CSV table of C-alpha atoms and ligand atoms in Angstrom, one decimal:
chain,number,residue,atom,x,y,z
A,1,MET,CA,0.0,0.0,0.0
A,2,THR,CA,1.4,3.4,-0.9
A,3,VAL,CA,1.0,6.0,1.8
A,4,THR,CA,1.6,9.6,1.0
A,5,GLY,CA,1.4,12.7,3.1
A,6,LEU,CA,3.7,14.7,5.2
A,7,GLY,CA,6.0,12.3,6.8
A,8,ILE,CA,6.7,11.8,6.7
A,9,PRO,CA,7.2,10.6,3.2
A,10,GLY,CA,5.4,12.9,0.9
A,11,LEU,CA,5.8,16.3,2.5
A,12,ALA,CA,7.3,17.7,-0.7
A,13,SER,CA,4.8,15.9,-2.9
A,14,SER,CA,1.9,17.1,-0.8
A,15,THR,CA,2.8,20.7,-1.0
A,16,THR,CA,4.2,21.1,-4.5
A,17,SER,CA,1.6,22.5,-6.9
A,18,VAL,CA,0.3,20.1,-9.6
A,19,ALA,CA,-0.1,21.3,-13.2
A,20,GLY,CA,-3.8,22.0,-13.9
A,21,MET,CA,-5.0,21.3,-10.3
A,22,PRO,CA,-7.1,24.2,-8.8
A,23,GLU,CA,-5.7,25.2,-5.4
A,24,THR,CA,-8.9,26.7,-4.2
A,25,GLY,CA,-12.6,26.0,-4.5
A,26,PRO,CA,-14.1,22.5,-4.5
A,27,MET,CA,-12.0,19.5,-4.9
A,28,VAL,CA,-11.9,18.1,-8.5
A,29,ASP,CA,-10.1,15.2,-10.2
A,30,THR,CA,-8.6,14.9,-13.6
A,31,PHE,CA,-11.8,13.4,-14.9
A,32,GLY,CA,-13.8,16.5,-14.0
A,33,ARG,CA,-15.7,15.0,-11.1
A,34,VAL,CA,-16.3,17.4,-8.2
A,35,THR,CA,-16.0,15.8,-4.7
A,36,ARG,CA,-18.8,17.0,-2.4
A,37,ASP,CA,-19.6,14.0,-0.2
A,38,LEU,CA,-17.4,12.9,2.7
A,39,ARG,CA,-17.9,9.4,4.3
A,40,VAL,CA,-16.3,9.2,7.8
A,41,SER,CA,-15.8,5.9,9.4
A,42,LEU,CA,-16.0,6.5,13.2
A,43,THR,CA,-14.8,3.1,14.2
A,44,ASP,CA,-13.8,-0.2,12.6
A,45,ARG,CA,-15.5,-2.1,15.5
A,46,CYS,CA,-18.9,-3.7,15.2
A,47,ASN,CA,-21.5,-5.6,17.2
A,48,LEU,CA,-22.8,-7.7,14.3
A,49,ARG,CA,-20.9,-10.1,12.1
A,50,CYS,CA,-22.6,-9.8,8.7
A,51,THR,CA,-21.3,-12.7,6.6
A,52,TYR,CA,-20.7,-10.4,3.5
A,53,CYS,CA,-18.6,-8.0,5.7
A,54,MET,CA,-16.9,-9.6,8.7
A,55,PRO,CA,-15.6,-13.0,9.8
A,56,ALA,CA,-17.4,-14.8,12.6
A,57,GLN,CA,-14.6,-14.1,15.0
A,58,GLY,CA,-14.4,-10.3,14.2
A,59,LEU,CA,-11.2,-8.7,13.0
A,60,ASP,CA,-8.0,-7.4,14.7
A,61,TRP,CA,-9.4,-4.0,15.7
A,62,LEU,CA,-7.4,-0.8,15.4
A,63,ASP,CA,-5.4,0.2,18.5
A,64,ASP,CA,-7.0,3.1,20.4
A,65,ALA,CA,-3.9,5.2,19.7
A,66,ALA,CA,-4.3,4.7,16.0
A,67,VAL,CA,-7.9,5.9,15.9
A,68,LEU,CA,-8.5,9.6,15.4
A,69,THR,CA,-9.5,11.4,18.6
A,70,THR,CA,-12.7,13.5,18.8
A,71,ASP,CA,-10.7,16.7,18.1
A,72,GLU,CA,-8.8,15.2,15.2
A,73,MET,CA,-12.1,13.9,13.6
A,74,ILE,CA,-13.7,17.3,14.0
A,75,ARG,CA,-10.7,19.1,12.7
A,76,LEU,CA,-10.6,17.0,9.5
A,77,ILE,CA,-14.3,17.3,8.9
A,78,GLY,CA,-13.9,21.1,9.4
A,79,ILE,CA,-11.1,21.3,6.8
A,80,GLY,CA,-13.2,19.3,4.3
A,81,VAL,CA,-16.2,21.6,4.7
A,82,SER,CA,-14.5,25.0,5.1
A,83,ALA,CA,-11.6,24.6,2.7
A,84,LEU,CA,-12.5,21.9,0.3
A,85,GLY,CA,-16.2,22.3,-0.6
A,86,ILE,CA,-17.6,19.2,1.2
A,87,ARG,CA,-21.3,19.7,1.5
A,88,ALA,CA,-22.5,16.3,2.8
A,89,VAL,CA,-21.0,14.2,5.6
A,90,ARG,CA,-22.1,10.6,6.3
A,91,PHE,CA,-21.0,8.8,9.5
A,92,THR,CA,-20.4,5.1,9.1
A,93,GLY,CA,-18.1,2.4,10.3
A,94,GLY,CA,-17.8,-0.4,11.6
A,95,GLU,CA,-20.8,0.5,13.7
A,96,PRO,CA,-20.7,4.2,14.2
A,97,LEU,CA,-23.1,4.1,17.2
A,98,LEU,CA,-20.3,2.3,19.2
A,99,ARG,CA,-18.4,5.5,19.2
A,100,LYS,CA,-19.2,7.3,22.5
A,101,ASP,CA,-18.4,10.8,21.1
A,102,ILE,CA,-20.7,10.5,18.1
A,103,THR,CA,-23.1,13.1,19.3
A,104,GLN,CA,-20.3,15.5,20.0
A,105,ILE,CA,-18.8,15.0,16.5
A,106,ILE,CA,-22.2,15.5,14.9
A,107,ALA,CA,-22.8,18.7,16.9
A,108,ALA,CA,-19.4,20.1,15.8
A,109,ALA,CA,-20.1,19.2,12.2
A,110,ALA,CA,-23.5,20.8,12.4
A,111,ALA,CA,-21.9,24.1,13.6
A,112,LEU,CA,-19.7,24.4,10.5
A,113,HIS,CA,-20.2,27.0,7.8
A,114,PRO,CA,-21.7,26.2,5.4
A,115,ARG,CA,-23.6,23.7,7.4
A,116,PRO,CA,-23.2,20.3,5.7
A,117,GLU,CA,-26.0,17.8,5.3
A,118,LEU,CA,-25.4,15.1,8.0
A,119,ALA,CA,-26.4,11.5,7.7
A,120,LEU,CA,-25.6,8.2,9.4
A,121,THR,CA,-25.4,4.6,8.2
A,122,THR,CA,-26.0,2.2,11.1
A,123,ASN,CA,-27.0,-1.3,11.8
A,124,GLY,CA,-29.6,0.2,14.1
A,125,LEU,CA,-28.5,-1.5,17.3
A,126,GLY,CA,-28.9,1.1,20.1
A,127,LEU,CA,-30.5,3.6,17.7
A,128,ASP,CA,-33.7,3.5,19.8
A,129,LYS,CA,-31.7,5.0,22.7
A,130,HIS,CA,-29.7,7.5,20.7
A,131,ALA,CA,-32.0,8.8,17.8
A,132,GLY,CA,-33.4,11.7,19.8
A,133,ALA,CA,-30.0,13.0,20.9
A,134,LEU,CA,-28.5,12.5,17.4
A,135,ALA,CA,-31.3,14.5,15.9
A,136,ALA,CA,-30.9,17.2,18.5
A,137,ALA,CA,-27.2,17.4,17.8
A,138,GLY,CA,-27.9,18.1,14.1
A,139,LEU,CA,-28.1,14.7,12.4
A,140,ASN,CA,-30.5,15.0,9.4
A,141,ARG,CA,-31.0,11.5,8.1
A,142,VAL,CA,-30.3,7.9,8.8
A,143,ASN,CA,-29.9,4.7,6.8
A,144,VAL,CA,-30.5,1.5,8.7
A,145,SER,CA,-29.1,-1.7,7.3
A,146,LEU,CA,-31.6,-4.6,7.4
A,147,ASP,CA,-31.4,-7.5,4.9
A,148,THR,CA,-34.5,-9.5,5.9
A,149,LEU,CA,-37.5,-9.3,8.1
A,150,ASP,CA,-37.3,-13.0,9.1
A,151,ARG,CA,-35.7,-13.4,12.5
A,152,ASP,CA,-33.9,-16.6,11.8
A,153,ARG,CA,-32.6,-15.4,8.5
A,154,PHE,CA,-31.4,-12.2,10.2
A,155,ALA,CA,-29.6,-14.2,12.8
A,156,ALA,CA,-27.9,-16.3,10.1
A,157,ILE,CA,-26.8,-13.3,8.0
A,158,THR,CA,-25.6,-11.2,10.9
A,159,ARG,CA,-24.6,-14.1,13.3
A,160,ARG,CA,-26.6,-12.3,16.0
A,161,ASP,CA,-30.2,-12.7,17.1
A,162,ARG,CA,-30.9,-8.9,17.2
A,163,ILE,CA,-33.6,-8.1,14.6
A,164,ALA,CA,-35.9,-6.8,17.3
A,165,ASP,CA,-33.3,-4.1,18.2
A,166,VAL,CA,-33.0,-3.0,14.6
A,167,LEU,CA,-36.8,-2.6,14.3
A,168,LEU,CA,-36.9,-0.6,17.5
A,169,GLY,CA,-34.1,1.6,16.0
A,170,LEU,CA,-36.1,2.2,12.8
A,171,ASP,CA,-39.2,3.3,14.8
A,172,ALA,CA,-37.0,5.6,16.9
A,173,ALA,CA,-35.4,7.2,13.8
A,174,ALA,CA,-38.8,8.0,12.3
A,175,GLU,CA,-40.0,9.3,15.6
A,176,ALA,CA,-37.0,11.6,16.0
A,177,GLY,CA,-37.6,13.0,12.5
A,178,LEU,CA,-34.4,11.5,10.9
A,179,THR,CA,-36.2,11.4,7.6
A,180,PRO,CA,-36.4,10.1,5.0
A,181,VAL,CA,-35.5,7.0,6.9
A,182,LYS,CA,-33.8,4.6,4.5
A,183,VAL,CA,-33.3,0.9,4.8
A,184,ASN,CA,-30.2,-0.6,3.2
A,185,ALA,CA,-30.4,-4.2,2.2
A,186,VAL,CA,-27.7,-6.6,0.8
A,187,LEU,CA,-29.6,-9.7,-0.4
A,188,ALA,CA,-28.6,-13.2,0.5
A,189,PRO,CA,-28.1,-15.5,-2.5
A,190,ASP,CA,-30.7,-17.9,-1.2
A,191,GLY,CA,-34.1,-16.3,-0.6
A,192,GLY,CA,-32.9,-12.8,-0.9
A,193,LEU,CA,-35.4,-11.9,-3.6
A,194,ASP,CA,-38.2,-12.9,-1.2
A,195,ASP,CA,-36.6,-10.8,1.5
A,196,ALA,CA,-36.6,-7.8,-0.9
A,197,VAL,CA,-40.4,-8.1,-1.5
A,198,ALA,CA,-41.1,-8.3,2.2
A,199,LEU,CA,-38.8,-5.4,2.9
A,200,LEU,CA,-40.4,-3.2,0.3
A,201,ARG,CA,-43.9,-4.0,1.7
A,202,MET,CA,-42.7,-3.1,5.2
A,203,CYS,CA,-41.0,0.1,3.9
A,204,LEU,CA,-44.1,1.2,1.9
A,205,ASP,CA,-46.3,0.6,5.0
A,206,ARG,CA,-44.0,2.5,7.3
A,207,GLY,CA,-42.9,5.3,5.0
A,208,PHE,CA,-39.3,4.2,4.8
A,209,ALA,CA,-37.2,4.2,1.5
A,210,LEU,CA,-35.7,0.9,0.6
A,211,ARG,CA,-32.3,0.7,-1.1
A,212,ILE,CA,-31.0,-2.7,-2.3
A,213,ILE,CA,-27.3,-2.9,-2.7
A,214,GLU,CA,-25.5,-5.4,-4.9
A,215,GLN,CA,-23.0,-7.3,-2.8
A,216,MET,CA,-19.5,-6.2,-3.5
A,217,PRO,CA,-16.1,-8.0,-3.1
A,218,LEU,CA,-15.3,-6.3,0.2
A,219,ASP,CA,-15.9,-9.1,2.6
A,220,ALA,CA,-13.1,-9.9,5.0
A,221,ASP,CA,-13.4,-13.7,4.2
A,222,HIS,CA,-12.9,-13.1,0.5
A,223,ARG,CA,-15.8,-15.3,-0.3
A,224,TRP,CA,-17.6,-13.0,-2.7
A,225,SER,CA,-18.6,-14.7,-5.9
A,226,ARG,CA,-20.1,-13.1,-8.9
A,227,ALA,CA,-22.1,-16.2,-9.5
A,228,ASP,CA,-23.8,-16.0,-6.1
A,229,MET,CA,-24.5,-12.3,-6.2
A,230,ILE,CA,-28.1,-11.2,-6.7
A,231,THR,CA,-27.9,-8.7,-9.5
A,232,ALA,CA,-29.8,-5.4,-9.9
A,233,ASP,CA,-31.6,-6.8,-12.9
A,234,GLN,CA,-32.9,-9.8,-10.9
A,235,VAL,CA,-34.1,-7.4,-8.1
A,236,TYR,CA,-35.8,-5.2,-10.6
A,237,ALA,CA,-37.5,-8.2,-12.3
A,238,ARG,CA,-38.8,-9.6,-9.0
A,239,LEU,CA,-40.0,-6.2,-7.6
A,240,SER,CA,-41.6,-5.1,-10.8
A,241,ALA,CA,-43.6,-8.4,-10.9
A,242,GLU,CA,-45.0,-7.6,-7.4
A,243,PHE,CA,-45.2,-3.8,-7.5
A,244,ASP,CA,-46.1,-1.0,-10.0
A,245,LEU,CA,-42.6,0.3,-10.5
A,246,ARG,CA,-42.4,3.4,-12.7
A,247,PRO,CA,-39.3,5.3,-14.0
A,248,ASP,CA,-38.4,8.1,-11.7
A,249,SER,CA,-38.3,11.6,-13.3
A,250,VAL,CA,-36.1,13.0,-10.6
A,251,PRO,CA,-32.5,13.2,-11.9
A,252,ARG,CA,-30.1,10.8,-10.3
A,253,GLY,CA,-27.1,13.1,-10.1
A,254,ALA,CA,-24.3,11.6,-8.1
A,255,ALA,CA,-26.6,9.3,-6.1
A,256,PRO,CA,-25.6,5.6,-6.3
A,257,ALA,CA,-29.1,4.3,-6.5
A,258,GLN,CA,-31.3,4.1,-9.6
A,259,THR,CA,-34.8,4.8,-8.3
A,260,TRP,CA,-38.3,3.9,-9.3
A,261,VAL,CA,-41.6,5.4,-8.1
A,262,VAL,CA,-43.9,2.8,-6.6
A,263,GLY,CA,-47.3,3.4,-8.0
A,264,GLY,CA,-50.1,3.8,-5.4
A,265,HIS,CA,-47.9,4.6,-2.5
A,266,THR,CA,-46.6,7.8,-0.8
A,267,ALA,CA,-44.0,8.5,1.8
A,268,PRO,CA,-43.4,11.4,4.2
A,269,GLY,CA,-41.5,14.3,2.5
A,270,ARG,CA,-38.9,16.4,4.3
A,271,ASP,CA,-41.3,19.3,5.1
A,272,GLY,CA,-44.2,17.3,6.4
A,273,THR,CA,-45.8,16.8,2.9
A,274,HIS,CA,-46.2,13.5,1.2
A,275,VAL,CA,-44.2,12.5,-1.9
A,276,PRO,CA,-44.4,9.5,-4.2
A,277,ALA,CA,-42.8,6.4,-2.5
A,278,ARG,CA,-39.6,5.2,-4.2
A,279,VAL,CA,-37.4,2.2,-4.2
A,280,GLY,CA,-33.7,2.3,-5.2
A,281,ILE,CA,-31.3,-0.4,-6.5
A,282,ILE,CA,-27.6,0.2,-6.2
A,283,ALA,CA,-25.9,-1.7,-9.1
A,284,SER,CA,-22.3,-1.1,-7.9
A,285,VAL,CA,-21.0,-4.2,-9.6
A,286,THR,CA,-23.2,-4.7,-12.8
A,287,ARG,CA,-23.6,-1.0,-13.6
A,288,PRO,CA,-20.9,1.0,-11.9
A,289,PHE,CA,-21.6,4.7,-11.4
A,290,CYS,CA,-18.0,5.7,-10.9
A,291,GLY,CA,-18.3,8.4,-13.6
A,292,ASP,CA,-20.6,10.4,-11.4
A,293,CYS,CA,-18.9,9.6,-8.1
A,294,ASP,CA,-18.6,12.7,-5.7
A,295,ARG,CA,-17.2,10.9,-2.7
A,296,THR,CA,-14.1,11.0,-0.5
A,297,ARG,CA,-13.6,8.6,2.4
A,298,LEU,CA,-11.8,8.9,5.8
A,299,THR,CA,-11.1,5.8,7.8
A,300,ALA,CA,-11.3,5.7,11.6
A,301,ASP,CA,-7.4,5.8,11.7
A,302,GLY,CA,-7.3,8.9,9.6
A,303,GLN,CA,-6.5,7.5,6.2
A,304,LEU,CA,-8.0,9.2,3.2
A,305,ARG,CA,-9.3,7.0,0.4
A,306,THR,CA,-10.7,8.3,-2.9
A,307,CYS,CA,-12.6,5.1,-3.5
A,308,LEU,CA,-14.0,2.1,-1.6
A,309,PHE,CA,-11.7,0.0,-3.8
A,310,SER,CA,-8.5,2.2,-3.6
A,311,SER,CA,-5.3,0.3,-3.2
A,312,THR,CA,-3.6,3.5,-1.9
A,313,GLU,CA,-4.3,5.8,1.1
A,314,THR,CA,-3.2,9.2,2.1
A,315,ASP,CA,-2.1,9.4,5.7
A,316,LEU,CA,-3.9,12.5,7.1
A,317,ARG,CA,-3.4,11.3,10.7
A,318,ALA,CA,0.4,11.6,10.3
A,319,LEU,CA,-0.1,15.0,8.9
A,320,LEU,CA,-2.4,16.0,11.8
A,321,ARG,CA,0.0,14.7,14.4
A,322,SER,CA,3.0,16.3,12.8
A,323,GLY,CA,1.6,19.7,13.7
A,324,VAL,CA,1.1,21.2,10.2
A,325,ASP,CA,-1.6,23.8,9.6
A,326,ASP,CA,-5.0,23.2,8.0
A,327,ASP,CA,-3.9,24.5,4.6
A,328,THR,CA,-1.2,21.9,4.3
A,329,ILE,CA,-3.7,19.2,5.2
A,330,ALA,CA,-6.2,20.6,2.7
A,331,GLN,CA,-3.6,20.6,-0.1
A,332,ALA,CA,-2.7,17.0,0.6
A,333,TRP,CA,-6.4,16.1,0.5
A,334,ARG,CA,-6.8,18.1,-2.8
A,335,ARG,CA,-3.9,16.3,-4.4
A,336,ALA,CA,-5.1,12.9,-3.5
A,337,THR,CA,-8.5,13.7,-5.0
A,338,TRP,CA,-6.9,15.1,-8.1
A,339,GLY,CA,-5.3,11.6,-8.6
A,340,LYS,CA,-8.6,9.7,-8.1
A,341,LEU,CA,-8.8,6.8,-10.6
A,342,PRO,CA,-11.7,6.7,-13.1
A,343,GLY,CA,-13.4,3.7,-11.6
A,344,HIS,CA,-13.2,0.7,-9.3
A,345,ALA,CA,-12.3,-1.9,-12.0
A,346,ILE,CA,-14.3,-4.8,-10.2
A,347,ASN,CA,-15.1,-6.1,-13.7
A,348,ASP,CA,-11.5,-6.1,-14.9
A,349,PRO,CA,-9.8,-9.5,-14.9
A,350,SER,CA,-6.9,-7.9,-13.1
A,351,PHE,CA,-9.1,-6.6,-10.2
A,352,LEU,CA,-7.7,-7.1,-6.7
A,353,GLN,CA,-9.9,-6.8,-3.6
A,354,PRO,CA,-8.6,-4.1,-1.3
A,355,THR,CA,-6.7,-5.3,1.8
A,356,ARG,CA,-9.1,-3.5,4.1
A,357,PRO,CA,-12.6,-5.0,4.3
A,358,MET,CA,-15.8,-2.9,4.1
A,359,SER,CA,-16.0,-2.5,7.9
A,360,ALA,CA,-12.5,-1.0,8.2
A,361,ILE,CA,-13.1,1.4,5.2
A,362,GLY,CA,-16.5,2.6,6.0
A,363,GLY,CA,-19.4,1.7,3.7
B,401,LIG,N1,-22.4,-1.0,10.5
B,401,LIG,C1,-23.2,-0.1,9.8
B,401,LIG,C2,-24.2,-0.7,8.9
B,401,LIG,O1,-24.2,-2.0,8.7
B,401,LIG,O2,-25.1,0.0,8.4
B,401,LIG,C3,-22.3,0.8,8.9
B,401,LIG,C4,-21.2,0.2,8.2
B,401,LIG,S1,-21.6,-1.0,6.9
B,401,LIG,C5,-20.1,-1.4,6.3
B,401,LIG,C6,-22.3,0.1,5.7
B,401,LIG,C7,-23.2,-0.5,4.6
B,401,LIG,O3,-22.3,-1.3,3.8
B,401,LIG,C8,-24.3,-1.4,5.1
B,401,LIG,O4,-25.5,-1.0,4.6
B,401,LIG,C9,-23.9,-2.8,4.7
B,401,LIG,O5,-25.0,-3.6,4.4
B,401,LIG,C10,-23.0,-2.5,3.5
B,401,LIG,N2,-22.1,-3.5,3.1
B,401,LIG,C11,-21.2,-4.2,3.9
B,401,LIG,N3,-20.5,-5.1,3.3
B,401,LIG,C12,-20.9,-5.0,2.0
B,401,LIG,C13,-20.6,-5.7,0.8
B,401,LIG,N4,-19.7,-6.6,0.8
B,401,LIG,N5,-21.2,-5.3,-0.4
B,401,LIG,C14,-22.2,-4.4,-0.4
B,401,LIG,N6,-22.5,-3.7,0.7
B,401,LIG,C15,-21.9,-4.0,1.9
B,402,LIG,FE1,-21.1,-4.5,11.1
B,402,LIG,FE2,-22.2,-3.0,9.2
B,402,LIG,FE3,-20.3,-4.9,8.6
B,402,LIG,FE4,-22.7,-5.7,9.4
B,402,LIG,S1,-22.3,-4.5,7.5
B,402,LIG,S2,-20.7,-6.5,10.1
B,402,LIG,S3,-23.3,-4.2,10.8
B,402,LIG,S4,-20.0,-3.0,9.8
């Protein structure tokens, strides 16, 4: 893995100007994409063991000293927003609710100018206790991961019998106004299409927005197989046989999901109104959307990644801890973004799965 940044190998390369790269304004890359969306992994730890993400025994967690402190997290998010044009921040992990200072970090992000849109991706465990405080701190929206409504299937997929806690978390998120509440589902090869139908019915009943994600080769066990993956086309075929799916006229922009309106159903809009209900399918593998990607990612140990599938990282933690000023960190971030590759190459024969699994990158 190549690590750049002040170090600090890379001090010179981080600060030298690069031909054609704008040194102010929003971050751009050489393919003309503008980076507006920051994904922050708050921790690599988790209280579930989803088969497509973690091994049964968990992983070797990062040492506490390696993980960014509250102040370091807040400083990097501040640089992203104030100096680099980040307009949306999503907190993820591992399981972000395991991080005790999450409310403090969200409150600090909400106080930034311009105020970024703040969202959370969580497995929902403990959300029933924290949703109100998170909303009060400034969190706008939440995505709760839930792959099936069947208790036994949930226990088999996540290796924990905790579906009741996830459902409580979903209720609490809606109650706290963390809307639109989205449900993220990765479908199991056996029975996953039936799960998708049941999940969409539940989401339509409850006013949640379902997003079905193609399983990606990011599992720690390296067991992903294209042949086993349920594809976006299979999901669409099954859902459109059961529901009245209509093409969505709202432009997709940089959103990963292709969405459809579900005829005959509405969902709560942001301002108390009702909008047509929608369902989204994220075809990360079969129809990559890299050409519209606007994301940058920060791991819990302060490594910057321009893509989920990057094989290189930029060590912003080393920069932070070396005592440099915000502008130096911003320039290193800008340079890394400038060098972002055109796409993830999952479909190339030469594709290599990244060494970090999804839980350690931040999904
Ligand atoms: N623990 C939180 C959760 O599960 O929502 C946040 C982290 S998790 C890595 C973020 C999202 O990534 C979840 O929706 C999860 O289903 C998804 N995910 C994990 N492994 C995946 C994989 N191999 N392919 C596609 N999505 C995956
Ligand atoms: Fe944990 Fe989320 Fe990975 Fe499941 S998908 S093991 S909840 S980090």
